[in-house]
XYZ file of C-alpha atoms in Angstrom:
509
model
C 143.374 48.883 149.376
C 140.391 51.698 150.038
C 141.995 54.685 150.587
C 139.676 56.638 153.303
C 139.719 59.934 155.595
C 137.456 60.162 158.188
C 135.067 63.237 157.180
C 135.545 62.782 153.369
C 134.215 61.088 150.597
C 136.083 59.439 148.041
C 136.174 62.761 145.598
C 137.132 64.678 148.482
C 140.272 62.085 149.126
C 141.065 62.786 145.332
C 140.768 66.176 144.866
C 142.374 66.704 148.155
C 145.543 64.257 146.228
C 145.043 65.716 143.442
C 145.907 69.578 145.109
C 148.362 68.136 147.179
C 150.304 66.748 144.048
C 149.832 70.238 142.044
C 151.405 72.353 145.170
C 154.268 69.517 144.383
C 155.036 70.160 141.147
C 154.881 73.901 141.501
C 157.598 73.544 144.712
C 159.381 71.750 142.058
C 159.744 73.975 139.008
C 160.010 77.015 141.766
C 163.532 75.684 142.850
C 164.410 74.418 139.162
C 163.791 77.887 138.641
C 165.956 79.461 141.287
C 168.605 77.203 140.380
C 168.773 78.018 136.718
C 168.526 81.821 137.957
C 171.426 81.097 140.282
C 173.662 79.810 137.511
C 172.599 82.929 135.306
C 174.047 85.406 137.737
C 176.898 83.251 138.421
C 178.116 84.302 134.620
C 178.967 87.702 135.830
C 180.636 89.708 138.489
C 180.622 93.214 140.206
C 177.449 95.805 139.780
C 176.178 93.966 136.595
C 175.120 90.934 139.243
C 173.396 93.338 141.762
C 170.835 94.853 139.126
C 170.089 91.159 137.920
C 169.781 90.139 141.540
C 167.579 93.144 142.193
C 165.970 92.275 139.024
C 165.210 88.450 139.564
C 164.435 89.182 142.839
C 160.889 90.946 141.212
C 161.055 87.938 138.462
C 160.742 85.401 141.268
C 158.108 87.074 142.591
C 156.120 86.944 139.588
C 156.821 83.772 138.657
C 155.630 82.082 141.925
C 152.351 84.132 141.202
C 151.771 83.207 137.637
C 152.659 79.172 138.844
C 150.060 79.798 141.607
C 147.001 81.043 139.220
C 144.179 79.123 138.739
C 142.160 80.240 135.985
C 140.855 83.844 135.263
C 141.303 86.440 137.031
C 138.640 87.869 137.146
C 134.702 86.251 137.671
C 132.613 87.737 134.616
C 129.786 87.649 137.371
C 131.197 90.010 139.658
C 132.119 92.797 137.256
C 130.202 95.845 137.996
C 129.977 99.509 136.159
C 131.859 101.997 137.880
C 129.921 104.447 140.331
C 128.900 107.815 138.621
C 131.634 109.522 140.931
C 134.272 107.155 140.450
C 134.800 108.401 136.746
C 134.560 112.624 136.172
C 134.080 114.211 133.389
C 136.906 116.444 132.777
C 134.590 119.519 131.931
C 133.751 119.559 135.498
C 137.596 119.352 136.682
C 138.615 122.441 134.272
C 135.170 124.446 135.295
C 136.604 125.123 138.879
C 139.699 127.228 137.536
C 143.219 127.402 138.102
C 144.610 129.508 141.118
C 147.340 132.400 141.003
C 150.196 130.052 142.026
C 149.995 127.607 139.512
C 153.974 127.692 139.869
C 153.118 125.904 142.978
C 151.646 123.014 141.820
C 153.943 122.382 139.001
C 156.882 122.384 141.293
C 155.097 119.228 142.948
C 155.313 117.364 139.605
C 157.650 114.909 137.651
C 156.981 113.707 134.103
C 157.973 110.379 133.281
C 157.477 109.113 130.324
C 157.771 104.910 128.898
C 160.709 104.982 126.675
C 161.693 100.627 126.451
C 160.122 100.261 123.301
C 161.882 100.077 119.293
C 161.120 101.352 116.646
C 161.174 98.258 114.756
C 157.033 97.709 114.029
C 157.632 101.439 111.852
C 160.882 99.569 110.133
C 163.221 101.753 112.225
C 165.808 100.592 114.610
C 166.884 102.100 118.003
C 164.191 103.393 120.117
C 161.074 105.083 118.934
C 161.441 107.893 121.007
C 164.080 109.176 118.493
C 161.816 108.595 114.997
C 161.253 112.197 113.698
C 157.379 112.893 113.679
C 157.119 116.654 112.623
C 159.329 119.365 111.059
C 162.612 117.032 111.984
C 161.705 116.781 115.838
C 161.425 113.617 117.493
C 159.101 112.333 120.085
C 161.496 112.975 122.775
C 162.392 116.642 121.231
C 158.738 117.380 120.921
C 158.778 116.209 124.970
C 161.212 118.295 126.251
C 160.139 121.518 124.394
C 156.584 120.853 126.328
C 158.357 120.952 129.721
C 160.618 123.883 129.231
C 157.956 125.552 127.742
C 156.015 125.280 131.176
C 159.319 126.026 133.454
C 160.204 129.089 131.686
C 156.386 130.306 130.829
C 155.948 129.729 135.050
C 159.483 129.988 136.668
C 159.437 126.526 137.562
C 161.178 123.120 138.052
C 159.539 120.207 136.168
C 161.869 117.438 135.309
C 161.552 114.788 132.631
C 162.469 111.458 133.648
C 162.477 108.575 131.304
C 161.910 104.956 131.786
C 164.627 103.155 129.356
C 164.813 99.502 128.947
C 167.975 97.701 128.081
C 167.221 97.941 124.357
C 166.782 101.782 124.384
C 168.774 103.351 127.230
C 172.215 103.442 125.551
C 170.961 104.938 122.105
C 168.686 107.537 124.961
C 171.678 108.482 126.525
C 174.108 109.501 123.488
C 171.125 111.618 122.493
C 170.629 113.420 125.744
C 173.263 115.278 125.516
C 171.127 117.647 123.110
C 169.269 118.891 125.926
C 172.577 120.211 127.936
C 171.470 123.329 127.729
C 167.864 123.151 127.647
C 165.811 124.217 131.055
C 164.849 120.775 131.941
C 166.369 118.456 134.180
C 166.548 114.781 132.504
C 167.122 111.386 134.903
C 166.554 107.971 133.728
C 166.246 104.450 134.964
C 166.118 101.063 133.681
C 163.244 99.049 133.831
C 163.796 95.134 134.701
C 165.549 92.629 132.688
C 163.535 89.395 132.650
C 164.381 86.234 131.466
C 161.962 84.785 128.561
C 161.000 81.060 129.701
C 160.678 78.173 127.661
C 156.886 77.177 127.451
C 157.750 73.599 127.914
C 159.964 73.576 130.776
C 159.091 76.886 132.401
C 162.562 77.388 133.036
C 164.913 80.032 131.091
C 166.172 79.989 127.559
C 169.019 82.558 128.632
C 172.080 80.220 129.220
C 174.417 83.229 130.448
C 173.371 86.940 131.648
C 175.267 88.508 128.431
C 173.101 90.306 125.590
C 175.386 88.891 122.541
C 174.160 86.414 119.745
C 171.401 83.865 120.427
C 171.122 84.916 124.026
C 170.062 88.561 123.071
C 166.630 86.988 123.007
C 166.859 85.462 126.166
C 165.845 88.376 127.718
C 162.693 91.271 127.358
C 161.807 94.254 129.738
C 158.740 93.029 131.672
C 155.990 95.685 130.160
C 155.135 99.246 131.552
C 153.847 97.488 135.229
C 157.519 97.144 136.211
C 157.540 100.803 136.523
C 156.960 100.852 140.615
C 159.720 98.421 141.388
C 162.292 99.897 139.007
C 161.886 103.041 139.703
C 161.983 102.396 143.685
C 164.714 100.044 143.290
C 166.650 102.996 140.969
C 167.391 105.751 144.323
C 165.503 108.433 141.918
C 161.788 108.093 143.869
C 163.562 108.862 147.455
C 165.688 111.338 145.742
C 162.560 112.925 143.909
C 160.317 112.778 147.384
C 163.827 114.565 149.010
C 163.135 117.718 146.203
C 159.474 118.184 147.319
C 157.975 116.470 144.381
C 154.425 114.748 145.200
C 153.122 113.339 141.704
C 154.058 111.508 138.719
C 152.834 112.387 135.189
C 153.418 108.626 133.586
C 152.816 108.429 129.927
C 153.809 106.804 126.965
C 156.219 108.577 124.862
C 154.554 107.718 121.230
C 150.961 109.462 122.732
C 151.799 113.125 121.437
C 148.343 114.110 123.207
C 149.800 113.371 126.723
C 150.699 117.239 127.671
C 151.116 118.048 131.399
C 147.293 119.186 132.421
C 146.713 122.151 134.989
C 143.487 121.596 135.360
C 143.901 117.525 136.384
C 147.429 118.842 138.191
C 145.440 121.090 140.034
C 142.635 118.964 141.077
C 145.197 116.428 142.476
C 147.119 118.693 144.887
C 143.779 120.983 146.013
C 142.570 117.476 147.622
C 142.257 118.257 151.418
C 144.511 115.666 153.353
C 142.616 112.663 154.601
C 141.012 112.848 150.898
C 144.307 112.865 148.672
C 143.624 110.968 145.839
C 146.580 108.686 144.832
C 145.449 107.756 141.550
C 144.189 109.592 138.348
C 143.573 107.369 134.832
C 143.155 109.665 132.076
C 140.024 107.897 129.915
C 137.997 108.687 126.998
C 135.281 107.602 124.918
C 135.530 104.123 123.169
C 135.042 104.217 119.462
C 134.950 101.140 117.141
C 138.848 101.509 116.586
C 139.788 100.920 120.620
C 137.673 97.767 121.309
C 140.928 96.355 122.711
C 141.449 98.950 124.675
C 141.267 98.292 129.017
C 138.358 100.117 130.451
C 137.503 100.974 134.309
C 135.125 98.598 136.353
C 133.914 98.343 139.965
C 135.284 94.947 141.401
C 135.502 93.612 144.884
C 134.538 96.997 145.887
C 137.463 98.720 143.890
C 138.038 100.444 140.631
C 139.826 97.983 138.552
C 141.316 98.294 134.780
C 139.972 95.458 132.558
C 142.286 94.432 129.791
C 141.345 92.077 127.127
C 143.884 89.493 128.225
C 141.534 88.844 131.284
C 138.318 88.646 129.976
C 136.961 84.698 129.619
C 136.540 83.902 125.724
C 132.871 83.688 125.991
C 132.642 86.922 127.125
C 134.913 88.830 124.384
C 132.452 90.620 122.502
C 130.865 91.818 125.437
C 133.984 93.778 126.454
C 134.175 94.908 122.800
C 130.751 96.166 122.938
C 130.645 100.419 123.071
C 127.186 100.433 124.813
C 128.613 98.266 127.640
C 132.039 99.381 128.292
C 131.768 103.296 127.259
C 135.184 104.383 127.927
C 138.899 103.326 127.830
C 142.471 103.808 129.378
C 144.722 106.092 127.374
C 147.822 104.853 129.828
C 147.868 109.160 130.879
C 148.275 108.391 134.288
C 148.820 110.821 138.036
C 150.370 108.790 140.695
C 151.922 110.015 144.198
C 155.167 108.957 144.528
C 154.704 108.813 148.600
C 152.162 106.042 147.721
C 154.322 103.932 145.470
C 157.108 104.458 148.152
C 154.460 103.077 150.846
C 152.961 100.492 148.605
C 156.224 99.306 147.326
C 157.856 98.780 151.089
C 154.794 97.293 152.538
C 155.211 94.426 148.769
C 151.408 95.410 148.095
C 151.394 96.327 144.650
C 149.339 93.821 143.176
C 149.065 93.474 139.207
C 147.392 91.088 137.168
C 150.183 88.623 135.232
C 149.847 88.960 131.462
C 151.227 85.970 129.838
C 152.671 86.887 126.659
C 153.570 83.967 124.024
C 156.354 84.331 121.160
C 158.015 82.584 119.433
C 162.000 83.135 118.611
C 163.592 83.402 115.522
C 164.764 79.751 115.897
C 161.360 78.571 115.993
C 161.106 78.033 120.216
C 157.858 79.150 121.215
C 158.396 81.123 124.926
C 156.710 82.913 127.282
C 156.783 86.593 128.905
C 155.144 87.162 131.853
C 154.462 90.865 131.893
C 152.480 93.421 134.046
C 150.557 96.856 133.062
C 151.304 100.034 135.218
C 147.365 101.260 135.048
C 146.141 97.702 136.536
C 147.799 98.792 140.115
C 145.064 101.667 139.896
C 143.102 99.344 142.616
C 145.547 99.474 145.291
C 146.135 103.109 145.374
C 143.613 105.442 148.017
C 141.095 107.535 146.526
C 141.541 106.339 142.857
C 139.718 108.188 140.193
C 138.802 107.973 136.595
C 138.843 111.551 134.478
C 137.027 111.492 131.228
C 139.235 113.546 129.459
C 138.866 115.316 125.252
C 139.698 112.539 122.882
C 142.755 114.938 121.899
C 145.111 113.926 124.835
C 145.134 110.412 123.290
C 147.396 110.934 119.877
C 149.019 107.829 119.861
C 151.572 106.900 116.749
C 151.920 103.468 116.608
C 151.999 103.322 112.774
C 152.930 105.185 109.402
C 149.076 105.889 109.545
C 149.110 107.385 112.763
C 152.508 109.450 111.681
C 150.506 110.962 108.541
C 147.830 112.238 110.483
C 150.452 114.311 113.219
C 152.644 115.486 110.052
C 149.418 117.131 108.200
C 147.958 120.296 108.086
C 145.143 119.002 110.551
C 147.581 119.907 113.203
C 149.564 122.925 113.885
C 152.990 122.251 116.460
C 153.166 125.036 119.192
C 155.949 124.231 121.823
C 156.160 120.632 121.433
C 152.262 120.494 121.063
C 150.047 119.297 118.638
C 146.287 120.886 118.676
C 143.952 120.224 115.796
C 143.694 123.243 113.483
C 140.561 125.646 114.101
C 140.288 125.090 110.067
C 138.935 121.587 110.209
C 135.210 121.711 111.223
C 134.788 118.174 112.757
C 136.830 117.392 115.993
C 137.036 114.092 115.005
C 140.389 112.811 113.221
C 139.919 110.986 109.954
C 140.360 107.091 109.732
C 143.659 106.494 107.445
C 144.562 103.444 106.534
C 148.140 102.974 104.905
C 148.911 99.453 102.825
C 152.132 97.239 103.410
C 153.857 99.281 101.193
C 153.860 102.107 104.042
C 154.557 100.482 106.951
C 158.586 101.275 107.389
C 159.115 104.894 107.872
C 161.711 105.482 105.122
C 159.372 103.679 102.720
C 156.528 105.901 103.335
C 158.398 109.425 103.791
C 159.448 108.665 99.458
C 155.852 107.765 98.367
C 154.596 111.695 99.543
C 156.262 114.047 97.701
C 154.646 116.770 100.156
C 152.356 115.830 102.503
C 148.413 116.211 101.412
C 145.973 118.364 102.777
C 143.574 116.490 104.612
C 141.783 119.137 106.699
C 138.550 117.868 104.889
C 139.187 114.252 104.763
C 136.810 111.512 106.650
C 138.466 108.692 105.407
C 141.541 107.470 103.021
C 142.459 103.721 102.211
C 145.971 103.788 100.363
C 146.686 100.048 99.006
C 149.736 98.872 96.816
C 151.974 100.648 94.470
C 150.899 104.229 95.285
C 153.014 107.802 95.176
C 151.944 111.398 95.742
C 152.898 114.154 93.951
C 153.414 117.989 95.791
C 150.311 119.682 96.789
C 147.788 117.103 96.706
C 144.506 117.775 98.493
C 142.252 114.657 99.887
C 138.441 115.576 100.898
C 135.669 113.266 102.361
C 136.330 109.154 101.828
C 139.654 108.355 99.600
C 140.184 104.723 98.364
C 143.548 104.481 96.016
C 143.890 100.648 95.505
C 146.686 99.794 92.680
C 146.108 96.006 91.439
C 150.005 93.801 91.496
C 152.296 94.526 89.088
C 150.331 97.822 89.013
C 151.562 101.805 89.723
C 149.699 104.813 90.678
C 151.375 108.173 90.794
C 148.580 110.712 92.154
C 149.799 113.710 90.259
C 150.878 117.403 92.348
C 148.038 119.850 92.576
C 145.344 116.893 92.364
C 142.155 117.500 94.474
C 140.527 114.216 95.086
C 137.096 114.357 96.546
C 135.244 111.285 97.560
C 136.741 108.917 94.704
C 138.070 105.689 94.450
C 141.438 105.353 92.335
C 142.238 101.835 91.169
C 144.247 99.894 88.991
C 144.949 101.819 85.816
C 144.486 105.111 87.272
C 140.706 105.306 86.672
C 139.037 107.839 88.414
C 135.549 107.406 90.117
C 133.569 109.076 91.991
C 132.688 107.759 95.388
C-alpha cells in the first residue's frame, strides 16, 4: 500500500517518518535516562541526595541538549572576524589611567579561581593547586599572597573563592587552614558531579552515587562551564551580590600570569550604566604553540569563542592558521555576578556541549559531556575582547612549563612572577622536557640547581639526562642521550648553541 500525504512527495513522507522516528528514540533514552538517574539517588539519603538532585537536575538538562544536536554547531559559512571594537588592545585600556580611589573598585571584586583539576598529568596526586612551583610555594600560596598583597597595599576587601571539584575539595580544605591568619577571606564551592555515560547505551556506568572502587569512575566534574550553575546553586553569588561585590575575576589556578588587573578592573566599573559591559575575555596573540587554542569570532551577530572541538574537519587547519585567527582565549575572564544571577534565573546560559570520549581502566569506552565557562561570552551584554601582554598567560601544565617559572628568567614579588629586566627578548624560550621529566619528583632529581636560562631560545632535553649545580644554557640546547645511554651535564658548564648526544660529544650548533 502507497503511503501518501496530501501536499508531499514521497521523500517528504520519509523524511517526515524518518524525524518522527528520531524524536522517538530520543523520548526513549530521555526517560531510560531519568530512570537510571532515579535509581542513582535512590542509593543515598539526607543532604548527599539534594546536591545530586541539584546536580542531575543541570545533567538532564544537558543531556536532552546533546540528544537534540544535529551536527555542528557552528556553519563554517557564517563565521565572521570580530569588529575592530569588539576586541581592544590593552595599551589603550591602561593609557586612560587609574583614579585616586582605586580602593573603590577593588572592593567591587571577587577572585575565583578553577581548582577541580589533579595533579596527576605532572605524576603528582591530590590537586594541582598544591604542587610547589617556586621557592616551596604552591599555586594556591602564590594566589593568596597576590590578594593580600592588594588588600593591605589598598585597605581593601578582595576575597579568593575557589571552585573545587569532588576530587580536590577535601585535600583544598585541610590546606586552608594555612591562610587563618592571612588578610584574605577564602569560600569555596563544588562544581557538579556528573555521571560518565556508556557510549553504547547512553545511559550511566555509575551503578550507586558512592565514590568507592569501580564506581569512582562513574563520575567526572563537568569542565570549567559548570561554573554559573554551581556557583548560583552554592548561596555564595547572592551572598557575594549582598557584600556589594559586582565582578568576578575567573581564572585558572595553574596560569601564574592571571594577576588581578587595575587597569581592565577599572575599565569595567567606569562603564556608564546603560553601557556596563558584562563580559571581558582576556586574549593574546596566537603563536605556533596555541593553534588549539579558542579564539573570538562574530556569529549570528554576537561575539562567540571558537574551540577546536567545533570546527568541521575540513576546516581544521584553517582555525590553526595564525594569519586567519590572530588571537586566542587565555580563560582570564571579568564577569558580573548580577548578570549570571539574571542569566541563570531566566535558564539562558547557553554553552556549546563538548563531547569528551575516554575510555576506563576496564577497557569501556564512555562519554563526558562537558561545557567551557568562556563559550557563555555570547549571552552576556556588552561583551568585549582585551588584547592583553602575552605575560598574563603563564600557564604550567607540564615539567616544561614548571622549569621556565622556577628559573632565573623570572623574579617572584608577592605571589608574582614578572620576567627579569636581564633577559633582552620578551619572549619566553621553547623548552621541551623528554619522558624522563614528566612526573615532578622525577624531574626536581635530574637538576641539581636549576640552570640559567636568561639567554636561552630554545632547549630539547631527551633520555637519560642530569644537571650538575650552576649550569648556564644560551641560544638553542639539544641534549639527546641514545637507550641504555647517560648524560651528566657537569656544574659550572656553559653550553651555548650545542647539541649533546649519546656519549657526551659536544657540538656546536
Amino acid at each position: 500500500m502507497a503511503l501518501y500525504v496530501e501536499g508531499l512527495s514521497k521523500e517528504g513522507v520519509l523524511r517526515e517518518g524518518m524525524a518522527q522516528f528520531q524524536e522517538m528514540m530520543r523520548q526513549q533514552l530521555e526517560s531510560s535516562m531519568h530512570a537510571e538517574l532515579q535509581k542513582l539517588l535512590d542509593t543515598v539519603t539526607g543532604a548527599e541526595r539534594e546536591v545530586s538532585k541539584k546536580d542531575f537536575e543541570g545533567f538532564k538538562n544537558l543531556f536532552h541538549r546533546f540528544l537534540q544536536v544535529k551536527g555542528p554547531s557552528v556553519e563554517w559559512i557564517k563565521i565572521q572576524r570580530p569588529p575592530e571594537d569588539s576586541i581592544q588592545p590593552y595599551d589603550k585600556i591602561a593609557a586612560r589611567g587609574l583614579p585616586d580611589s582605586v580602593a573603590d573598585s577593588l572592593n567591587k571584586l571577587v577572585v575565583v579561581k578553577l581548582n577541580g583539576g589533579l595533579g596527576t598529568s605532572m605524576g603528582c596526586k591530590g590537586p594541582k593547586s598544591l604542587i610547589s612551583v617556586r621557592n616551596e610555594n604552591t599555586f594556591l600560596d602564590l594566589t593568596v599572597q597576590q590578594i593580600e598583597h592588594l588588600n593591605k597595599t589598598y585597605n581593601t576587601d578582595v576575597p579568593l573563592v575557589l571552585m573545587n571539584s569532588f576530587n580536590t575539595d577535601e585535600d583544598t580544605k585541610k590546606i586552608l587552614q594555612k591562610y587563618t591568619h592571612h588578610r584574605v577571606k577564602i569560600h569555596t564551592f563544588n562544581q557538579s558531579r556528573y555521571p560518565r555515560i556508556n557510549k553504547e547505551s547512553l545511559l550511566p556506568v555509575a551503578t550507586t552515587l558512592t565514590m568507592t572502587g569501580q564506581n569512582n569512575e562513574g563520575w567526572y566534574p563537568p569542565g570549567h562551564g559548570d561554573i554559573y550553575a554551581s556557583f548560583y546553586n552554592s548561596g555564595l553569588l547572592d551572598q557575594l551580590i549582598a557584600q556589594g561585590k559586582e565582578y568576578i575575576f575567573v581564572s585558572n589556578i595553574d596560569n601564574l600570569g592571571a594577576t588581578v588587573d587595575l587597569h581592565i578592573l577599572h575599565h569595567l566599573v567606569s562603564q556608564p550604566n546603560g553601557k556596563r559591559c558584562e563580559f571581558i575575555m582576556e586574549v593574546t596573540d596566537k603563536t605556533r604553540a596555541d593553534v588549539k587554542g579558542g579564539t573570538l569570532i562574530k556569529y549570528e551577530g554576537k561575539l562567540r569563542l571558537l574551540e577546536i572541538a567545533q570546527v568541521p574537519k575540513a576546516h581544521v587547519d584553517e582555525f590553526k592558521s595564525v594569519s586567519k585567527f590572530k588571537i586566542f582565549n587565555t580563560n582570564n575572564l571579568w564577569i558580573s555576578l548580577p548578570a549570571i544571577k539574571r542569566l541563570q534565573e531566566q535558564k539562558a546560559m547557553d554553552m556549546e556541549i563538548i563531547v569528551n570520549p575516554k575510555t576506563l581502566d576496564g577497557g569501556q569506552n564512555v562519554i563526558q559531556l562537558e561545557t567551557a565557562v568562556g563559550a557563555a561570552i555570547k549571552c552576556f551584554d556588552n561583551a568585549l575582547g582585551i588584547n592583553v601582554p602575552r605575560s598574563r598567560f603563564l600557564p604550567v601544565k607540564t615539567t616544561s612549563d614548571l622549569l621556565l617559572v622556577m628559573s632565573n628568567l623570572y623574579s617572584l614579588d608577592a605571589g608574582s612572577l614578572t620576567m627579569s629586566p636581564k633577559r633582552e627578548f620578551p619572549t619566553t624560550p621553547h623548552v621541551k622536557l623528554g619522558s624522563s621529566f614528566t612526573k615532578v619528583q622525577e624531574y626536581l632529581t635530574r637538576f641539581e640547581s636549576i640552570p640559567d636560562m636568561l639567554e636561552l631560545d630554545h632547549l630539547t632535553v631527551s633520555g637519560d639526562v642530569t644537571f650538575g649545580k650552576n649550569v648556564s644554557l644560551k641560544g638553542t640546547v639539544i641534549i639527546i642521550a641514545n637507550h641504555g645511554d647517560r648524560i651528566d651535564i657537569p656544574a659550572g658548564s656553559m653550553l651555548e648553541n650545542k647539541i649533546v648526544s649519546g656519549n657526551l660529544r659536544i657540538l656546536d650548533h
